[in-house]
Structure formats: structure tokens, C-alpha cells
Coordinates of C-alpha atoms and ligand atoms in Angstrom, one line a residue:
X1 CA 191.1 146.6 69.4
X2 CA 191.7 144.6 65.8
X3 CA 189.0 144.7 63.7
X4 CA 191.1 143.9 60.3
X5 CA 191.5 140.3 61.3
X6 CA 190.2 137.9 58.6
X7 CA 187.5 135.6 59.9
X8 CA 189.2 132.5 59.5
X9 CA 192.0 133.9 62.0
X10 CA 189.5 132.8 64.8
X11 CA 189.2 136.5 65.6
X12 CA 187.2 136.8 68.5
X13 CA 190.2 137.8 70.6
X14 CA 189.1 139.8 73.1
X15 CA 185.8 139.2 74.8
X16 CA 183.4 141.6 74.1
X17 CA 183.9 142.6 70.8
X18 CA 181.5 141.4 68.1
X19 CA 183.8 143.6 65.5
X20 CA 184.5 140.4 63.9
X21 CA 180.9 139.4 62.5
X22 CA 180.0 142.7 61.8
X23 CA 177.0 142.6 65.0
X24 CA 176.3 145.2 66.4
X25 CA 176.6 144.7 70.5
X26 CA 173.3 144.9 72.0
X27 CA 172.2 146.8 74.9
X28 CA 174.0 145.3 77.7
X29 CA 171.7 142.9 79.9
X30 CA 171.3 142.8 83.5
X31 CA 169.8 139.1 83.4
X32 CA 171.9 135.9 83.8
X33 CA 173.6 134.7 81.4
X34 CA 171.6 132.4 78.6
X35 CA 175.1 130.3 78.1
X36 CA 173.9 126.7 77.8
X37 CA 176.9 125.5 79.4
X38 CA 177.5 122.1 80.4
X39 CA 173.8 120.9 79.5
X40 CA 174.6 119.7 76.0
X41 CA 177.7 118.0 76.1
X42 CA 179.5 117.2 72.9
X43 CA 181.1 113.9 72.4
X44 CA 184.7 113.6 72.3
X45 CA 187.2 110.6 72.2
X46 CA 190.5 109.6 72.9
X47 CA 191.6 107.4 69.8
X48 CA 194.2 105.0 71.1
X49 CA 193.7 102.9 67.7
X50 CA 195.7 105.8 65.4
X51 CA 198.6 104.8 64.7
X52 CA 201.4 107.4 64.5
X53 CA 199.0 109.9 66.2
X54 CA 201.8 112.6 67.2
X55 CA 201.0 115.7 69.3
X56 CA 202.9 119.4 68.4
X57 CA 203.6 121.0 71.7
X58 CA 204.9 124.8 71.7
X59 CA 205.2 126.7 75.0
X60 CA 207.2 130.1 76.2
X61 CA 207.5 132.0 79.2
X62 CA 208.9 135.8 78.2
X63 CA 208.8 138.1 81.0
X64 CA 205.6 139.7 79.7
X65 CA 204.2 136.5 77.6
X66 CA 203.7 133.2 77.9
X67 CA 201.9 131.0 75.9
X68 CA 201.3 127.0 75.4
X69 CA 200.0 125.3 72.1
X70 CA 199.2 121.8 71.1
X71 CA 197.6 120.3 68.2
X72 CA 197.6 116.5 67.1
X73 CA 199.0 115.7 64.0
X74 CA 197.1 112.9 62.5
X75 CA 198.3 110.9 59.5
X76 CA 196.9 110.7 56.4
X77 CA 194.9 113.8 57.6
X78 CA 197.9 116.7 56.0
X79 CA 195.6 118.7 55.4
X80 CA 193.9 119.2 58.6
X81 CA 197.2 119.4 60.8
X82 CA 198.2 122.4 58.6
X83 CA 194.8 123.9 59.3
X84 CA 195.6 123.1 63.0
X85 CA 199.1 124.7 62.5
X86 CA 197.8 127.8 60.7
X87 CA 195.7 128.7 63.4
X88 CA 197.9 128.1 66.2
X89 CA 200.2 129.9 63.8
X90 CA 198.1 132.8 64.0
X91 CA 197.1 133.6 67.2
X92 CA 201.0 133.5 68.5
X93 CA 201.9 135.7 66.1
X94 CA 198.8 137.7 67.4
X95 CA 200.3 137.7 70.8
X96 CA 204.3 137.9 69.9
X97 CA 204.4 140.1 67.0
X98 CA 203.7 144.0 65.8
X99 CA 201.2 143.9 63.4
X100 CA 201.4 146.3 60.5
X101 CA 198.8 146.7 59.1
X102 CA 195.6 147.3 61.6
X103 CA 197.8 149.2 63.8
X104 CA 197.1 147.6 67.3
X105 CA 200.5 145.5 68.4
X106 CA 201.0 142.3 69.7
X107 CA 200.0 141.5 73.6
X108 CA 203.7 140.1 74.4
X109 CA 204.7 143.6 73.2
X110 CA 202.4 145.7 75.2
X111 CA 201.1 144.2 78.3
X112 CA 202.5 145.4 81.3
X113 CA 200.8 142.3 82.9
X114 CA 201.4 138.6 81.4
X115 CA 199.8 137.7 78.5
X116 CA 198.9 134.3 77.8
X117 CA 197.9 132.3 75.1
X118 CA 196.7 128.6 75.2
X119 CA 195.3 126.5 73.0
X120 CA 194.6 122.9 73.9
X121 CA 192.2 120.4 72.0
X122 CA 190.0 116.9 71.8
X123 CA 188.9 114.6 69.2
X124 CA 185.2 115.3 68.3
X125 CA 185.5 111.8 66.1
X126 CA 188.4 109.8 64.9
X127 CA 187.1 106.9 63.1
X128 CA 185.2 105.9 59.8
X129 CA 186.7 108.4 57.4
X130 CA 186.0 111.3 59.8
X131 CA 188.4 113.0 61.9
X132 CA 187.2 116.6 64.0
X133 CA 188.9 118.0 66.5
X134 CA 188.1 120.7 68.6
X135 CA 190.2 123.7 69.6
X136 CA 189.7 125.8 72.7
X137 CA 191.8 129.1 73.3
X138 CA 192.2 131.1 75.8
X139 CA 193.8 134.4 75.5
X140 CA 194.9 137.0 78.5
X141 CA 193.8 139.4 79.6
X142 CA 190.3 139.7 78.1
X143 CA 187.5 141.3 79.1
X144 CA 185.5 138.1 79.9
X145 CA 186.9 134.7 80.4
X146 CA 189.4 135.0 77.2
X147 CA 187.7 131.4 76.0
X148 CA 187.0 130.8 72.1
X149 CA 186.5 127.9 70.5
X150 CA 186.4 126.5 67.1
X151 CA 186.0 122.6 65.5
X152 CA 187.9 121.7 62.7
X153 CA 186.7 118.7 60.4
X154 CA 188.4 116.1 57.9
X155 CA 186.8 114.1 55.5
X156 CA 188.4 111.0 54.4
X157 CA 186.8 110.7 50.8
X158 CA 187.9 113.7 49.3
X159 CA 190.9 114.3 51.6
X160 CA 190.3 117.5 52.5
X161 CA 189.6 119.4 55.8
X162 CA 186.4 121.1 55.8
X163 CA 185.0 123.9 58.0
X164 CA 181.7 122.9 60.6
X165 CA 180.0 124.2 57.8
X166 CA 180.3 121.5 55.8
X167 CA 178.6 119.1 58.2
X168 CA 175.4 121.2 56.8
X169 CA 174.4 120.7 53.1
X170 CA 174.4 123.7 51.1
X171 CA 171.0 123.3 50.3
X172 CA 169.9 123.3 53.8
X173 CA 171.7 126.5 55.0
X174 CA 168.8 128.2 55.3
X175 CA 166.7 125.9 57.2
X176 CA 169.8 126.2 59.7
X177 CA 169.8 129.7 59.9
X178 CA 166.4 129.7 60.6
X179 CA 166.4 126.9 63.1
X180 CA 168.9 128.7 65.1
X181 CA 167.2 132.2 64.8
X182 CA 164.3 130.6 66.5
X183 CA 166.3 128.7 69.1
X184 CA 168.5 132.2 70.3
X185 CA 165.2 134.6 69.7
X186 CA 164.2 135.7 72.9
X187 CA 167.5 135.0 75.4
X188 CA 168.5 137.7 77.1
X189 CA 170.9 139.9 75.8
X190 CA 169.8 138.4 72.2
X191 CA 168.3 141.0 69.8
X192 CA 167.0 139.2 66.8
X193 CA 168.6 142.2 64.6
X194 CA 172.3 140.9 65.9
X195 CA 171.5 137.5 65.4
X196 CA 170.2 137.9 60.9
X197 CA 173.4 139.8 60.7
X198 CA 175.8 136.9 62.0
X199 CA 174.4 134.3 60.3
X200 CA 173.9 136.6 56.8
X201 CA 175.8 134.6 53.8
X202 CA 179.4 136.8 54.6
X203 CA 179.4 136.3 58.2
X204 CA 178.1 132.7 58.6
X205 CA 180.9 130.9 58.4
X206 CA 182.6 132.7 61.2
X207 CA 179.4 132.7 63.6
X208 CA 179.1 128.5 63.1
X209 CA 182.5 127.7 63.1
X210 CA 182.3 125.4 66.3
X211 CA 179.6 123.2 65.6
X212 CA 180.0 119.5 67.1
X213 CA 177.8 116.1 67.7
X214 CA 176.8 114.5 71.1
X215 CA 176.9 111.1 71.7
X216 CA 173.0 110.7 70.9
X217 CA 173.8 112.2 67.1
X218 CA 172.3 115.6 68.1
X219 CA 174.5 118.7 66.8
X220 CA 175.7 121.7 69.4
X221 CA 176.7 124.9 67.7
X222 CA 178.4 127.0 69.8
X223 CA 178.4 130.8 68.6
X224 CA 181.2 132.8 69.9
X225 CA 181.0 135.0 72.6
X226 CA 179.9 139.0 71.5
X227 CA 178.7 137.7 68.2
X228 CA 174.5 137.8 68.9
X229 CA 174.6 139.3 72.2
X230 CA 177.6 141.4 74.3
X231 CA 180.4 140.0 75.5
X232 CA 179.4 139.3 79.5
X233 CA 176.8 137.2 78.2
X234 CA 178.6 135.0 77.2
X235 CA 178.5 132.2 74.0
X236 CA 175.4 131.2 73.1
X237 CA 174.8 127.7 72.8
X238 CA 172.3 126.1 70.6
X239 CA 171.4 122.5 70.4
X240 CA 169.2 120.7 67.7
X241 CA 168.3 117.4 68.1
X242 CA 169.1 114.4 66.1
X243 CA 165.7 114.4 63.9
X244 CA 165.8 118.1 63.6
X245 CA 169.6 118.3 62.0
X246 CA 168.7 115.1 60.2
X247 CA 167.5 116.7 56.7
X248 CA 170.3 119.6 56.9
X249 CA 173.2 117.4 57.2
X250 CA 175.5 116.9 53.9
X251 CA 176.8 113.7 53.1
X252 CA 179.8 114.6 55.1
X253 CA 177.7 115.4 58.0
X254 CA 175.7 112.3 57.9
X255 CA 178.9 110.4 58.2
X256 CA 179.9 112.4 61.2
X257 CA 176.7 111.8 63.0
X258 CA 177.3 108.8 62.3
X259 CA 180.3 107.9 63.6
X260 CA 178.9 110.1 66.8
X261 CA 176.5 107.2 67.0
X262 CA 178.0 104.4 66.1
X263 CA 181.8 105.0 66.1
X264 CA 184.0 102.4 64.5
X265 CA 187.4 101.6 66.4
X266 CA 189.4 102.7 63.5
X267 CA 189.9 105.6 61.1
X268 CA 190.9 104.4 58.1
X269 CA 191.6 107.5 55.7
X270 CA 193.4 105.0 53.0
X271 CA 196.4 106.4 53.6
X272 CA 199.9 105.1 53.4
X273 CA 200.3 103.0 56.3
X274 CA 202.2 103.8 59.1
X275 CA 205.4 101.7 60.1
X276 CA 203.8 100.5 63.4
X277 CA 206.6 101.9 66.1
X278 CA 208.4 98.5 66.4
X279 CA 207.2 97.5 70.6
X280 CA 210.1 99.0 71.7
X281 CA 211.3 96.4 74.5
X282 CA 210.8 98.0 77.7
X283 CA 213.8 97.9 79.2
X284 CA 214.6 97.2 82.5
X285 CA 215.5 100.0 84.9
X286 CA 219.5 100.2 84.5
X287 CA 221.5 99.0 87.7
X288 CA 222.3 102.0 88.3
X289 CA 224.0 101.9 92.2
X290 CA 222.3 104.3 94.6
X291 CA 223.3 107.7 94.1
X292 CA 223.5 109.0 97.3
X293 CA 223.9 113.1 96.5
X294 CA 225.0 114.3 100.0
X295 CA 228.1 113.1 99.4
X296 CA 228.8 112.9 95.3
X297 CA 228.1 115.8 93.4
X298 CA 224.4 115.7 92.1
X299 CA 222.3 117.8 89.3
X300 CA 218.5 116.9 88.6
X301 CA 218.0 117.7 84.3
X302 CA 214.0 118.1 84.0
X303 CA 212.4 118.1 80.8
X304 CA 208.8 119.7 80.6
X305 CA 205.5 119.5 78.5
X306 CA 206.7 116.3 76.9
X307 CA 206.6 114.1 75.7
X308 CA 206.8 114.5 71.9
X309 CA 208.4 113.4 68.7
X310 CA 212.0 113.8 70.7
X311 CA 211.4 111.8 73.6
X312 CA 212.8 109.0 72.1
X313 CA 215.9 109.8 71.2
X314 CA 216.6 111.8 74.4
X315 CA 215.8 108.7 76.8
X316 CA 218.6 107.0 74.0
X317 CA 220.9 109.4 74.9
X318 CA 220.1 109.7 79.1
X319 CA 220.5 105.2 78.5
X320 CA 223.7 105.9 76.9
X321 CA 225.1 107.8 79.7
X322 CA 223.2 105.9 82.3
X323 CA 221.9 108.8 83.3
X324 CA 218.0 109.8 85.1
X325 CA 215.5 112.4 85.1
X326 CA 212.9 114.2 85.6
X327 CA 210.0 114.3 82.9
X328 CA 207.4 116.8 83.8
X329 CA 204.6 115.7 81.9
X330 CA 200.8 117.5 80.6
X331 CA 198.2 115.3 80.6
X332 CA 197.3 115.6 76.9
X333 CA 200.8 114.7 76.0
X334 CA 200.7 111.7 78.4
X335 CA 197.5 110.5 76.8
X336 CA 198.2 110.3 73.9
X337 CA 201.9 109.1 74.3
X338 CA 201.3 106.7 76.4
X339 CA 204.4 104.1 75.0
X340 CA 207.2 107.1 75.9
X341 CA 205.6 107.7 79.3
X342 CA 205.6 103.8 79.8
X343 CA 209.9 104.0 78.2
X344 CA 210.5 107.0 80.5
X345 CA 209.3 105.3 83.7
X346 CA 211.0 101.9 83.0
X347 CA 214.1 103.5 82.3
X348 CA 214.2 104.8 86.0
X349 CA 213.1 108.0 85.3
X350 CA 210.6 110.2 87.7
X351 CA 207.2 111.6 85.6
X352 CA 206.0 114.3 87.4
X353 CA 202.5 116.6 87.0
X354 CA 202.8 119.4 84.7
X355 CA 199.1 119.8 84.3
X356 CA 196.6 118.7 81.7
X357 CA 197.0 121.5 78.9
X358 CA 199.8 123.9 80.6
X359 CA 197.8 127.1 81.5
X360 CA 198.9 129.5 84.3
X361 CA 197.2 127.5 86.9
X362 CA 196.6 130.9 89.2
X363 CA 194.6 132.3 86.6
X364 CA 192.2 129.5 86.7
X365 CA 189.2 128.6 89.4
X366 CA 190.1 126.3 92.5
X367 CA 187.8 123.6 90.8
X368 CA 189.8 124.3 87.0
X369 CA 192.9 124.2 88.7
X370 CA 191.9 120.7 90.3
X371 CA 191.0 119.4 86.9
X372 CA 194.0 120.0 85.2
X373 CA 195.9 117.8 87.9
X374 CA 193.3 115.6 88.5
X375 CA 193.4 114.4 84.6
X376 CA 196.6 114.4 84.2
X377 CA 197.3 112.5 87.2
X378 CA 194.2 109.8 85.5
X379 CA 196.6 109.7 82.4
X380 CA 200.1 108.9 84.2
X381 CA 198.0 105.9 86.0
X382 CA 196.7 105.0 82.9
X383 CA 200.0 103.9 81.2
X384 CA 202.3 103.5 84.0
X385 CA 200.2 102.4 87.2
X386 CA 200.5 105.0 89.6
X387 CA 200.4 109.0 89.6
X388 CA 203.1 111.4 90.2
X389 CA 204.2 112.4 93.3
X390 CA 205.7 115.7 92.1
X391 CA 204.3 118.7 90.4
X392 CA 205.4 121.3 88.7
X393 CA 202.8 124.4 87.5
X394 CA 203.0 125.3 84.3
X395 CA 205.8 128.5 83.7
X396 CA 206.4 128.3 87.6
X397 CA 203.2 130.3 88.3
X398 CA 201.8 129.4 91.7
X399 CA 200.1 131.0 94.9
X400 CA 198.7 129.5 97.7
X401 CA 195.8 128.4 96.0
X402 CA 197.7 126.4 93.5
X403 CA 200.2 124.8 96.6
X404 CA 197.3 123.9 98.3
X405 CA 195.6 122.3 95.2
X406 CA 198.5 120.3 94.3
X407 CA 198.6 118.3 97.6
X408 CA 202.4 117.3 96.9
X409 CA 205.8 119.2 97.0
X410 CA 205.7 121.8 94.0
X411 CA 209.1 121.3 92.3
X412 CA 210.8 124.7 90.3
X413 CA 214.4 125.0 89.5
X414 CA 217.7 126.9 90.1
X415 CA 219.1 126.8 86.2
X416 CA 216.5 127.7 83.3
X417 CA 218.2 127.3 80.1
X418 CA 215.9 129.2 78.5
X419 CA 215.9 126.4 75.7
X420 CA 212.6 128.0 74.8
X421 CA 213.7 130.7 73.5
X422 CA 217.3 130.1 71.9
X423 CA 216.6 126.9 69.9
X424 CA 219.9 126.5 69.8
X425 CA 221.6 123.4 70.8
X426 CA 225.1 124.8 71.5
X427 CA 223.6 128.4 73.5
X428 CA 221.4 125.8 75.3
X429 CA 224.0 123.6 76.6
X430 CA 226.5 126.1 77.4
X431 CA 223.9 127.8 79.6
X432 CA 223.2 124.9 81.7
X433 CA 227.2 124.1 81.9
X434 CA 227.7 127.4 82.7
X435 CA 225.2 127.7 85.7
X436 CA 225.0 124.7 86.8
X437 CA 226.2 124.1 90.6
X438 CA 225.9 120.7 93.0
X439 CA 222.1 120.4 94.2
X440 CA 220.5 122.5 91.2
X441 CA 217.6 121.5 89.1
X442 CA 217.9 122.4 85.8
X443 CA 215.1 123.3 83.8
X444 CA 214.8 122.3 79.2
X445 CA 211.7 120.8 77.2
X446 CA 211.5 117.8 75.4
X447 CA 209.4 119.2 72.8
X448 CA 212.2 121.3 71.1
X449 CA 214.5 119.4 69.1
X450 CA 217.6 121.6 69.7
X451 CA 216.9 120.9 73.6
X452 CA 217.5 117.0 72.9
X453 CA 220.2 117.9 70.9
X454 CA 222.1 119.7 73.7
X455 CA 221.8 117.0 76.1
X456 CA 224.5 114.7 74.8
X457 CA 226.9 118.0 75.5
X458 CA 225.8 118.9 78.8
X459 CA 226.0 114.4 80.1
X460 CA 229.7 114.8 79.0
X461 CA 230.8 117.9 80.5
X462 CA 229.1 117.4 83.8
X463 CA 229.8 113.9 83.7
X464 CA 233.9 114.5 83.7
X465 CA 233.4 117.3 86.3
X466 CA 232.5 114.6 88.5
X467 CA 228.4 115.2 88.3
X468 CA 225.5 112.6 88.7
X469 CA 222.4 112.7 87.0
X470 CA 219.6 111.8 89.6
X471 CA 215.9 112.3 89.5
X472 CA 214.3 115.0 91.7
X473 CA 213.6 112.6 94.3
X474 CA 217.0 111.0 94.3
X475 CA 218.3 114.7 94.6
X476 CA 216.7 115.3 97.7
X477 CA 218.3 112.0 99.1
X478 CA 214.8 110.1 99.7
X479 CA 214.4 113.0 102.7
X480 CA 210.7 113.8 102.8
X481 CA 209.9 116.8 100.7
X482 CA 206.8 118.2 102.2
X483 CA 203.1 118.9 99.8
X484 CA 202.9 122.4 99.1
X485 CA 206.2 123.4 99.8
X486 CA 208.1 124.8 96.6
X487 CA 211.8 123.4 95.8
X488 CA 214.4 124.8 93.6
X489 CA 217.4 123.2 94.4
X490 CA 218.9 121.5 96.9
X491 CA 221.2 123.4 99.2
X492 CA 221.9 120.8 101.6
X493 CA 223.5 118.4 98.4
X494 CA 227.1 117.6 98.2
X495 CA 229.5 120.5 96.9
X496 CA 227.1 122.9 97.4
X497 CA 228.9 125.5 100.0
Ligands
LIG1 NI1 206.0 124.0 81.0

């Protein structure tokens, strides 16, 4: 157990504990759980209209850990993206480190089952001179469902990022406090006694630190999970209406409603502008002639969780050696870079499904598991037309549930460079050129820089051994490859023996 985390670590990490606000758990309850859930949805938004909106990727598959992060990066909004960093920061060093100082050890370092940590997010506003985002980690194993949650805002005026708090003036804390007493008094599982302490002056901020708006301006806090009742019942979810928050919001919070209500199609945070990513001319696919890979020697490269910041220059480098790919891509990614999707597809490369936000898919329900596909298969339409016809689960982890639920051939792969882990341009291409044989699918991510790097190495060693660089598809030589059957390689290609 920690209990020496600082509350801004977002320290509810393992379900159950209430440690962090100082509550004291409850007497279990036998009644169902008072979680709101779904009724009060908050509103969030996909803002096409920032320019230079980039989205930080991290991901890692240790034998006893793995773990996927993302964050957007939003400019003219520094401060927030290192607020967005820190956290993300903080819960991998949670999971990957020893920690001195409270004595418990990191998950990756102890866990005799995998670990996992993953933290996606969404846009509670983008516009005006707000910008919120929301983001939701999930941590394994846990006690409950391993689910926090916690909003970050940013307000344009004063160019500073601001807790949920501060949608609340300071004057009006009280009034909040009281409002919510009245609205959790009485759910089971709630003693009134757990609830004063978490929202006492030392605790508060860490109780309301997910607070968002819905579309009809009314405010949803979301208190974390073992904070006013035990862990199995779950987060407590408390909605007050648009009148009611009315008089309590600051000036910041007014404009947040606001733009909840009436959202303009811009953010302008006066910052410098962006250079508007010159429309890069979509190329033509190359005339490439038709591989065909039972008779040449063949090796599928496939580049994961992208894209990212590095896309670019590795589809510059695959142009220059006129060679294709694979991009498995996550939803989120694909969403909000739409343009590299669009350049990877025109260049003749294959996008395949790598799910929306890259969690281990057998860990999640049939209906979850369908969701992340389902999205990210909305997202590939969106900017190129049509959806993928490959999938890949996120670190390889799949069951029958998960080959069932992707309806189309799950694709793995015979080389993993391990780019991941070495960051390391020259260890990462001598890997793959070491391993590599006809038929294989090799496995690096687009979102590491020293990946992109390696690529020019491994085109030009492969390429004067006499290897083509074909897609998956092309790999298996158009022959039918069946849903729900896992690939790794191809024996049957040429050179293969
Ligand atoms: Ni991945």
C-alpha cells in the first residue's frame, strides 16, 4: 500500500484505499452500487480547428509491465501539457521504479502477473480561451476496476493551468461542499463522517479534482473511488444543475460553462501562431510494380501506436526507398492526426487497427473490447474512407474473446526490435538486420524518434541483401488471411526454407 503519495500525484492507485484523503473506509455495504454512471454525461469534443494540436504517445511491454500513455500537447497551452506530462510522469515511474521513500516498490518490479498502466484522454472544451481535458487511468491489478480519473483545466487570460477547483470561486467553496454533502448523504456505503473529511480545506482539492460540464452547462464532479465510501462502491458521482453551480462558478468557470453551452469553433489563447503544416500534396501511390513475395525475398516493417510527431519524416524516408508498410494505428492518434493517416494511405501504405487507446484488450469486457475497435475503425473511415482490414491488439495480448471480437485476421510478428525499450537508433536497427528472415513481420513504433531514425539503416541493408518492403497484405501474396486467425510471419514466402 502507499500512503506517502502527495495528492496531486493522482494517488488513488489501487482501488479501495481511501489512504489518500485521509477518509476513513466505511463499513462495507451489501447494497448496489450508488455510482451514477452513464446518467450524467459530460461533454467532450474533438477540436479539429487547433492547429498544431500534437498527441505524446508512450507505450512498453516488459515481461512483467506494460503500459500505454497519451496526452495532447496543445499550443499556446505550455503550461498545461507539462501538467499533463507530470502526471503521466508520475504514475510510470509509480509502476517502473523502486520508490524510496514510502517503502512499497514499483508494480513492474513486483508483480508476478502483468501490470499495466494506461492513460488515455478527451477534450472537456477547446475553444474560447478555455482548454480541459480529461484523463482516465487505469492501473493493474487493482482491487476494483483500477479506473481513476482526473480533469485538468487551462485558462487563456492568465495563461495558466488551473485545477477543477478553480471552475468554483473561492468565495463559493463552501456552498459547494455543502451542495455535495447533501447530494452523497444518504447513498449507500456513504457515511456523512467520510464525506466532511474529504471535502475538509486539506483534502478538497484532491476529492474534486475531476469535476467537468455537460452539454446543458450543468457540472459533474466525479469523486474518486474509496474517498466517501469503500472501494467496491465505487466513484460517487454528483451532478448539479446549471442554476444550482451558477452562483459558485469563478470567472474562469463561467467561461467554461460557457463554452459547454455555446462553444466557439476556435480557441484562441493569443499565442504565437502556428506555421499552418503547409497541405502537404498528397502524393500519388508510387508505381511501385507488384511485389509478388513467393518468389522475391519479402519483409513486412510495422510501425505501431502512431502516428505522432515522427510520422512524417519516416513516410520521407519509406518514399525515398520506395518502400511500404504497415501502420498500426490507435484511434486517438488517428483522430487527431488525421493529415498523416490520409499521407500514410496515399503513399501505398496498409493502416491497420491498433485499438482506440492501446489497453490489453483481454483485460477488458466483450462490449469494451468492441469499443475500442469500433472507434478506432470510425476514425480510419473518417480521414481515409474505409476501415482497416487488419488488427493488431495492443502488446500482442489476445484470447478467443478478443479473435472473435476483432472479426478480421489478428496480425503479430516474428522480429520485435524491442525499439521500446533501447531508444537507440543503432541497437534498434541491428536487431531487426540481425533477425530478420524472408516472410517475417517486424515489429518498431513510430512514436519513438530513435525508431524513425533506424529505418534509413535497416531499407539499406535489407534492400542490397536483395529484400522487398511490402505491406502485410502484400506479404501474404493477396491469399485470403482468415478473421480470427493470428499471423506472425509468413512461412510459405520466398527464401523462407
Ligand atoms: Ni502497441
Amino acid at each position: 500500500m502507499r500512503i506517502g503519495l502527495t495528492v496531486a500525484a493522482l494517488a488513488v492507485t489501487v482501488a479501495g484505499l481511501s489512504a489518500c484523503t485521509g477518509a476513513r473506509p466505511a463499513a462495507p455495504s451489501t447494497t448496489a452500487p450508488a455510482a451514477a454512471g452513464d446518467l450524467h454525461k459530460i461533454r467532450t469534443v474533438t477540436p479539429a480547428w487547433i492547429a498544431g494540436l500534437r498527441i505524446v504517445n508512450d507505450s512498453g511491454n516488459a515481461a512483467s509491465c506494460r503500459w500505454a500513455t497519451s496526452y495532447p500537447a496543445v499550443p499556446g497551452a505550455e503550461a498545461l501539457t507539462l501538467a499533463l506530462r507530470r502526471s503521466a510522469r508520475t504514475r510510470l515511474d509509480d509502476l517502473l521504479e523502486n520508490r524510496g521513500g514510502d517503502g512499497s516498490t514499483g508494480a513492474c518490479q513486483t508483480s508476478d502477473s502483468h501490470a499495466e498502466l494506461n492513460i488515455s484522454f478527451s477534450f472537456l472544451a477547446a475553444s474560447g480561451d478555455v482548454v480541459g481535458v480529461r484523463l482516465v487511468t487505469i492501473q493493474q491489478p487493482a482491487a476494483g476496476d483500477g479506473v481513476s480519473a482526473g480533469t485538468y483545466w487551462f485558462d487563456g487570460r492568465t495563461r495558466r493551468e488551473v485545477p477543477a477547483t478553480a471552475l468554483i470561486s473561492p468565495q463559493a467553496a463552501d456552498r459547494l461542499v455543502a451542495a455535495l454533502s447533501k447530494a452523497l448523504s444518504g447513498r449507500p456505503g456513504v457515511t456523512d463522517n467520510d464525506v466532511r473529511e474529504a471535502l475538509a480545506p486539506q483534502y478538497r482539492s484532491a476529492t474534486l479534482r475531476d469535476m467537468a460540464f455537460t452539454q446543458g452547462g450543468d457540472l459533474v464532479v466525479e469523486i474518486p473511488r474509496g474517498t466517501v465510501a469503500p472501494g467496491p462502491v465505487g466513484p460517487q458521482r454528483v451532478m448539479l444543475s446549471r442554476t444550482q453551480v451558477a452562483p459558485l462558478l469563478s470567472d474562469f468557470g463561467r467561461r467554461a460553462q460557457d463554452q459547454a453551452l455555446h462553444p466557439q469553433q476556435r480557441l484562441d489563447l493569443s499565442a504565437p501562431p502556428v506555421p499552418s503544416s503547409s497541405p502537404t500534396a498528397t502524393p500519388s501511390p508510387p508505381n511501385v510494380p507488384a511485389v509478388d513475395c513467393l518468389h522475391v525475398k519479402c519483409v513486412a516493417l510495422t510501425f505501431d501506436d502512431g502516428p505522432g510527431p515522427y510520422t512524417a519524416s519516416l513516410l520521407a524516408t519509406l518514399a525515398r526507398h520506395g518502400a511500404r508498410a504497415t501502420f498500426f494505428v490507435t484511434g486517438q492518434n488517428a483522430t487527431y492526426h488525421a493529415d498523416l493517416i490520409r499521407q500514410e494511405a496515399a503513399a501505398g501504405h496498409e493502416i491497420g487497427n491498433h485499438s482506440w487507446s492501446h489497453p490489453d484488450l483481454t483485460r477488458l469486457s466483450t462490449r469494451q473490447a468492441h469499443d475500442q475497435l469500433g472507434r478506432t475503425d470510425q476514425a480510419v473511415q473518417a480521414s481515409i474512407g474505409r476501415a482497416p482490414t487488419l488488427f493488431r491488439p495492443p502488446y500482442g495480448a489476445q484470447n478467443a474473446a478478443v479473435r472473435a471480437g476483432a472479426a478480421r485476421p489478428v496480425i503479430l510478428w516474428s522480429v520485435d526490435t524491442q525499439d521500446w525499450k533501447y531508444r537507440d537508433r543503432v541497437k534498434v536497427a541491428r536487431t531487426a538486420i540481425a533477425q530478420v528472415r524472408p516472410g517475417d513481420i517486424i515489429l518498431m513504433h513510430d512514436i519513438h524518434p530513435t525508431s524513425v531514425a533506424a529505418v534509413p539503416q535497416i531499407l539499406t541493408t535489407l534492400k542490397s541483401r536483395g529484400y522487398h518492403f511490402v505491406s502485410v497484405s502484400q506479404l501474404f501474396g493477396g491469399a485470403p488471411l482468415s478473421a480470427g486467425t493470428v499471423y506472425g510471419d509468413n512461412p510459405r514466402a520466398f527464401g523462407r526454407n
